[in-house]
């Protein structure tokens, strides 16, 4: 930089904006032009909106009815859609109104671990035995087919043929020493087994219910973040599933 430019810069006067006069200090800072422009634009925008709403109110048909009148409401100053009665069960509504997403996720993880533990203990053996299975045997001729003995072929007791699991052969049955068990003990064991399966079913249903509630709360949180670009609803919520929304693709930098 030349010496002349340096001297010119050194002697350049710093212009300051006019401050509020002493007599008007009680009115606050003096409004500048850029502040006035912003305020004027906001005022005219609101004025145009009010005129448009007045025009729509004058043109409205007083006898007109549409379902959005009764399917929406204002909560805390925000206009939102009402939840349909068939979209949530009473338990889901209670959880969504009283608990947050972190608590629901925590309880769901607990139920999932309990379900996994019960399944590892029960192994669902009875359910496996109720499933029909095909076991094909090949014979030489029709005479052998007539005299074919399945128990002899499988080398097991005829009473165990209906089992798909825990079906030992005759040699292992001879080595097994069964404890002496009376009918009352057998009835108690059977009752305990039924209670265990009943508890497993309840916990599976509970875990499924908490999963649905968690998904619905996640959708509500995602919708609350979108103030301007509202996503399009593809499928409404049901008692067994969360709603499905489609967001507009935005390229991230």
Short mmCIF file of C-alpha atoms in Angstrom, two decimals:
data_model
loop_
_atom_site.label_atom_id
_atom_site.label_comp_id
_atom_site.label_asym_id
_atom_site.label_seq_id
_atom_site.Cartn_x
_atom_site.Cartn_y
_atom_site.Cartn_z
CA UNK A 1 0.00 0.00 0.00
CA UNK A 2 1.38 3.42 -1.03
CA UNK A 3 2.13 6.17 1.50
CA UNK A 4 -0.59 8.37 -0.03
CA UNK A 5 -3.29 5.69 0.55
CA UNK A 6 -2.07 5.18 4.09
CA UNK A 7 -2.29 8.92 4.77
CA UNK A 8 -5.76 9.12 3.21
CA UNK A 9 -6.95 6.23 5.35
CA UNK A 10 -5.49 7.79 8.47
CA UNK A 11 -7.24 11.11 7.84
CA UNK A 12 -10.59 9.48 6.88
CA UNK A 13 -13.36 10.58 9.20
CA UNK A 14 -15.38 7.94 11.00
CA UNK A 15 -19.10 8.68 10.51
CA UNK A 16 -21.36 7.69 13.37
CA UNK A 17 -25.11 7.32 13.27
CA UNK A 18 -27.13 9.99 15.02
CA UNK A 19 -28.06 8.94 18.52
CA UNK A 20 -31.25 9.66 20.37
CA UNK A 21 -31.41 13.27 21.56
CA UNK A 22 -31.15 13.85 25.29
CA UNK A 23 -34.75 15.05 25.46
CA UNK A 24 -35.99 11.76 23.92
CA UNK A 25 -33.73 9.32 25.79
CA UNK A 26 -36.69 8.01 27.76
CA UNK A 27 -38.12 6.63 24.47
CA UNK A 28 -35.21 4.21 24.03
CA UNK A 29 -32.82 3.74 21.13
CA UNK A 30 -33.39 5.78 18.00
CA UNK A 31 -34.88 3.66 15.22
CA UNK A 32 -32.68 3.46 12.12
CA UNK A 33 -33.91 3.08 8.56
CA UNK A 34 -33.13 -0.64 8.38
CA UNK A 35 -35.18 -1.20 11.53
CA UNK A 36 -38.06 0.76 10.07
CA UNK A 37 -37.96 -1.25 6.82
CA UNK A 38 -38.19 -4.55 8.71
CA UNK A 39 -41.03 -3.27 10.87
CA UNK A 40 -42.92 -1.84 7.88
CA UNK A 41 -42.64 -5.07 5.87
CA UNK A 42 -43.92 -7.10 8.82
CA UNK A 43 -46.82 -4.67 9.34
CA UNK A 44 -47.89 -4.79 5.67
CA UNK A 45 -47.61 -8.58 5.57
CA UNK A 46 -49.95 -8.89 8.55
CA UNK A 47 -52.26 -6.29 7.00
CA UNK A 48 -52.53 -8.31 3.77
CA UNK A 49 -53.21 -11.49 5.75
CA UNK A 50 -56.02 -9.84 7.73
CA UNK A 51 -57.61 -8.49 4.56
CA UNK A 52 -57.49 -11.93 2.95
CA UNK A 53 -59.09 -13.54 6.01
CA UNK A 54 -61.80 -10.88 6.12
CA UNK A 55 -62.55 -11.52 2.44
CA UNK A 56 -62.77 -15.27 3.01
CA UNK A 57 -65.07 -14.72 6.00
CA UNK A 58 -67.38 -12.52 3.90
CA UNK A 59 -67.45 -15.04 1.05
CA UNK A 60 -68.06 -18.03 3.30
CA UNK A 61 -71.33 -19.89 3.03
CA UNK A 62 -72.91 -20.04 6.54
CA UNK A 63 -74.62 -23.35 5.67
CA UNK A 64 -71.39 -25.01 4.53
CA UNK A 65 -70.05 -27.92 6.60
CA UNK A 66 -66.93 -30.00 6.27
CA UNK A 67 -65.53 -32.62 8.62
CA UNK A 68 -62.34 -30.70 9.37
CA UNK A 69 -64.49 -28.42 11.57
CA UNK A 70 -64.97 -31.25 14.07
CA UNK A 71 -61.79 -33.22 13.36
CA UNK A 72 -59.38 -30.47 14.45
CA UNK A 73 -58.81 -28.38 17.56
CA UNK A 74 -56.49 -25.73 19.03
CA UNK A 75 -54.11 -26.81 21.78
CA UNK A 76 -51.86 -24.21 23.44
CA UNK A 77 -52.36 -21.87 20.50
CA UNK A 78 -51.43 -24.53 17.91
CA UNK A 79 -54.01 -25.83 15.44
CA UNK A 80 -53.75 -29.62 15.09
CA UNK A 81 -55.74 -32.63 13.96
CA UNK A 82 -57.75 -34.57 16.51
CA UNK A 83 -56.71 -38.17 17.10
CA UNK A 84 -59.30 -40.62 15.85
CA UNK A 85 -60.80 -42.92 18.46
CA UNK A 86 -59.88 -46.01 16.45
CA UNK A 87 -56.23 -44.95 16.12
CA UNK A 88 -55.21 -45.66 19.73
CA UNK A 89 -56.25 -48.07 22.44
CA UNK A 90 -57.04 -46.66 25.92
CA UNK A 91 -53.71 -48.05 27.21
CA UNK A 92 -51.80 -46.37 24.36
CA UNK A 93 -53.52 -43.03 25.01
CA UNK A 94 -52.70 -43.24 28.71
CA UNK A 95 -49.03 -43.98 28.02
CA UNK A 96 -48.70 -41.27 25.35
CA UNK A 97 -50.28 -38.64 27.62
CA UNK A 98 -48.41 -39.49 30.83
CA UNK A 99 -45.01 -40.84 29.78
CA UNK A 100 -42.21 -39.69 27.48
CA UNK A 101 -40.44 -41.67 24.76
CA UNK A 102 -37.40 -42.51 26.91
CA UNK A 103 -39.54 -44.20 29.58
CA UNK A 104 -41.50 -46.18 26.96
CA UNK A 105 -38.27 -47.34 25.29
CA UNK A 106 -36.84 -48.33 28.69
CA UNK A 107 -39.93 -50.41 29.60
CA UNK A 108 -39.99 -52.01 26.15
CA UNK A 109 -36.37 -53.16 26.51
CA UNK A 110 -37.20 -54.70 29.91
CA UNK A 111 -40.18 -56.60 28.45
CA UNK A 112 -38.11 -57.80 25.48
CA UNK A 113 -35.43 -59.21 27.81
CA UNK A 114 -38.07 -60.98 29.94
CA UNK A 115 -39.67 -62.47 26.82
CA UNK A 116 -36.29 -63.71 25.62
CA UNK A 117 -35.58 -65.27 29.01
CA UNK A 118 -38.96 -67.05 29.16
CA UNK A 119 -38.59 -68.33 25.61
CA UNK A 120 -35.16 -69.76 26.42
CA UNK A 121 -36.65 -71.61 29.43
CA UNK A 122 -39.81 -72.96 27.77
CA UNK A 123 -38.45 -73.63 24.26
CA UNK A 124 -42.09 -73.78 23.04
CA UNK A 125 -41.94 -77.59 22.97
CA UNK A 126 -45.71 -78.05 23.15
CA UNK A 127 -46.23 -75.66 20.25
CA UNK A 128 -43.69 -77.62 18.19
CA UNK A 129 -45.51 -80.89 18.86
CA UNK A 130 -48.83 -79.44 17.69
CA UNK A 131 -47.41 -78.55 14.26
CA UNK A 132 -48.15 -81.26 11.71
CA UNK A 133 -45.12 -82.73 10.04
CA UNK A 134 -44.67 -85.11 7.09
CA UNK A 135 -42.26 -88.00 7.43
CA UNK A 136 -42.04 -90.17 4.32
CA UNK A 137 -40.92 -93.80 4.50
CA UNK A 138 -40.11 -95.90 1.45
CA UNK A 139 -40.99 -99.62 1.27
CA UNK A 140 -40.18 -102.35 -1.22
CA UNK A 141 -43.70 -103.58 -2.04
CA UNK A 142 -47.37 -103.49 -0.98
CA UNK A 143 -46.96 -106.45 1.38
CA UNK A 144 -44.28 -104.61 3.34
CA UNK A 145 -46.51 -101.51 3.37
CA UNK A 146 -49.32 -103.49 5.06
CA UNK A 147 -47.03 -104.83 7.79
CA UNK A 148 -45.02 -101.63 8.20
CA UNK A 149 -44.54 -100.63 11.86
CA UNK A 150 -43.56 -96.97 12.41
CA UNK A 151 -42.54 -97.47 16.04
CA UNK A 152 -40.27 -100.33 15.08
CA UNK A 153 -38.79 -98.31 12.21
CA UNK A 154 -38.03 -95.34 14.50
CA UNK A 155 -36.90 -97.70 17.31
CA UNK A 156 -39.09 -95.94 19.90
CA UNK A 157 -42.17 -96.54 22.03
CA UNK A 158 -45.57 -96.22 20.26
CA UNK A 159 -46.71 -93.65 22.88
CA UNK A 160 -43.95 -91.26 21.73
CA UNK A 161 -44.83 -91.23 18.03
CA UNK A 162 -46.84 -88.00 18.28
CA UNK A 163 -43.81 -86.09 19.55
CA UNK A 164 -41.53 -84.07 17.31
CA UNK A 165 -39.09 -83.36 20.14
CA UNK A 166 -37.74 -85.40 23.05
CA UNK A 167 -38.42 -88.79 21.42
CA UNK A 168 -35.70 -91.16 22.67
CA UNK A 169 -35.21 -94.64 21.23
CA UNK A 170 -35.75 -97.91 23.09
CA UNK A 171 -32.14 -98.35 24.17
CA UNK A 172 -32.12 -94.94 25.87
CA UNK A 173 -35.52 -95.57 27.46
CA UNK A 174 -34.09 -98.66 29.23
CA UNK A 175 -31.29 -96.58 30.77
CA UNK A 176 -33.60 -93.78 31.95
CA UNK A 177 -34.52 -93.96 35.63
CA UNK A 178 -37.81 -92.14 36.09
CA UNK A 179 -38.62 -90.68 39.52
CA UNK A 180 -41.76 -91.73 41.31
CA UNK A 181 -44.30 -89.01 40.59
CA UNK A 182 -47.94 -89.07 41.69
CA UNK A 183 -50.90 -87.49 39.90
CA UNK A 184 -50.93 -84.38 42.11
CA UNK A 185 -47.31 -83.61 41.24
CA UNK A 186 -48.04 -84.04 37.54
CA UNK A 187 -51.05 -81.73 37.82
CA UNK A 188 -48.92 -79.10 39.61
CA UNK A 189 -46.22 -79.30 36.93
CA UNK A 190 -48.81 -78.97 34.17
CA UNK A 191 -50.39 -75.95 35.89
CA UNK A 192 -46.99 -74.27 36.29
CA UNK A 193 -46.29 -74.85 32.61
CA UNK A 194 -49.62 -73.31 31.59
CA UNK A 195 -48.98 -70.29 33.83
CA UNK A 196 -45.52 -69.84 32.30
CA UNK A 197 -46.93 -69.88 28.76
CA UNK A 198 -49.68 -67.47 29.82
CA UNK A 199 -47.10 -65.06 31.25
CA UNK A 200 -45.03 -65.36 28.08
CA UNK A 201 -48.04 -64.47 25.92
CA UNK A 202 -48.88 -61.44 28.10
CA UNK A 203 -45.30 -60.15 27.98
CA UNK A 204 -45.14 -60.57 24.20
CA UNK A 205 -48.35 -58.54 23.86
CA UNK A 206 -47.02 -55.92 26.30
CA UNK A 207 -43.75 -55.61 24.37
CA UNK A 208 -45.68 -55.25 21.10
CA UNK A 209 -47.92 -52.57 22.63
CA UNK A 210 -44.94 -50.59 23.92
CA UNK A 211 -43.25 -50.83 20.52
CA UNK A 212 -46.32 -49.30 18.83
CA UNK A 213 -46.49 -46.49 21.42
CA UNK A 214 -42.77 -45.78 20.99
CA UNK A 215 -43.16 -45.55 17.20
CA UNK A 216 -46.14 -43.17 17.56
CA UNK A 217 -44.22 -40.95 19.97
CA UNK A 218 -41.23 -40.87 17.61
CA UNK A 219 -43.52 -39.76 14.77
CA UNK A 220 -45.03 -37.03 16.98
CA UNK A 221 -41.53 -35.78 17.90
CA UNK A 222 -40.47 -35.72 14.24
CA UNK A 223 -43.64 -33.82 13.25
CA UNK A 224 -43.11 -31.27 16.03
CA UNK A 225 -39.68 -30.41 14.62
CA UNK A 226 -41.10 -29.70 11.16
CA UNK A 227 -42.56 -26.21 11.52
CA UNK A 228 -42.45 -25.17 7.86
CA UNK A 229 -42.10 -28.24 5.62
CA UNK A 230 -44.88 -30.51 6.83
CA UNK A 231 -44.61 -34.11 5.56
CA UNK A 232 -47.43 -35.82 3.68
CA UNK A 233 -49.36 -38.51 5.53
CA UNK A 234 -49.38 -41.74 3.54
CA UNK A 235 -51.22 -43.95 6.04
CA UNK A 236 -53.14 -43.00 9.16
CA UNK A 237 -52.45 -44.59 12.53
CA UNK A 238 -54.29 -47.66 13.78
CA UNK A 239 -54.38 -49.48 17.08
CA UNK A 240 -51.73 -51.90 15.79
CA UNK A 241 -49.44 -49.56 13.83
CA UNK A 242 -48.03 -46.04 13.82
CA UNK A 243 -48.89 -43.54 11.06
CA UNK A 244 -46.68 -43.37 7.98
CA UNK A 245 -45.49 -39.99 6.69
CA UNK A 246 -43.48 -39.10 3.62
CA UNK A 247 -40.93 -36.32 3.95
CA UNK A 248 -39.77 -34.18 1.04
CA UNK A 249 -36.23 -35.09 0.00
CA UNK A 250 -33.70 -32.44 0.94
CA UNK A 251 -30.11 -32.55 -0.15
CA UNK A 252 -27.80 -32.06 2.82
CA UNK A 253 -24.65 -30.03 2.41
#
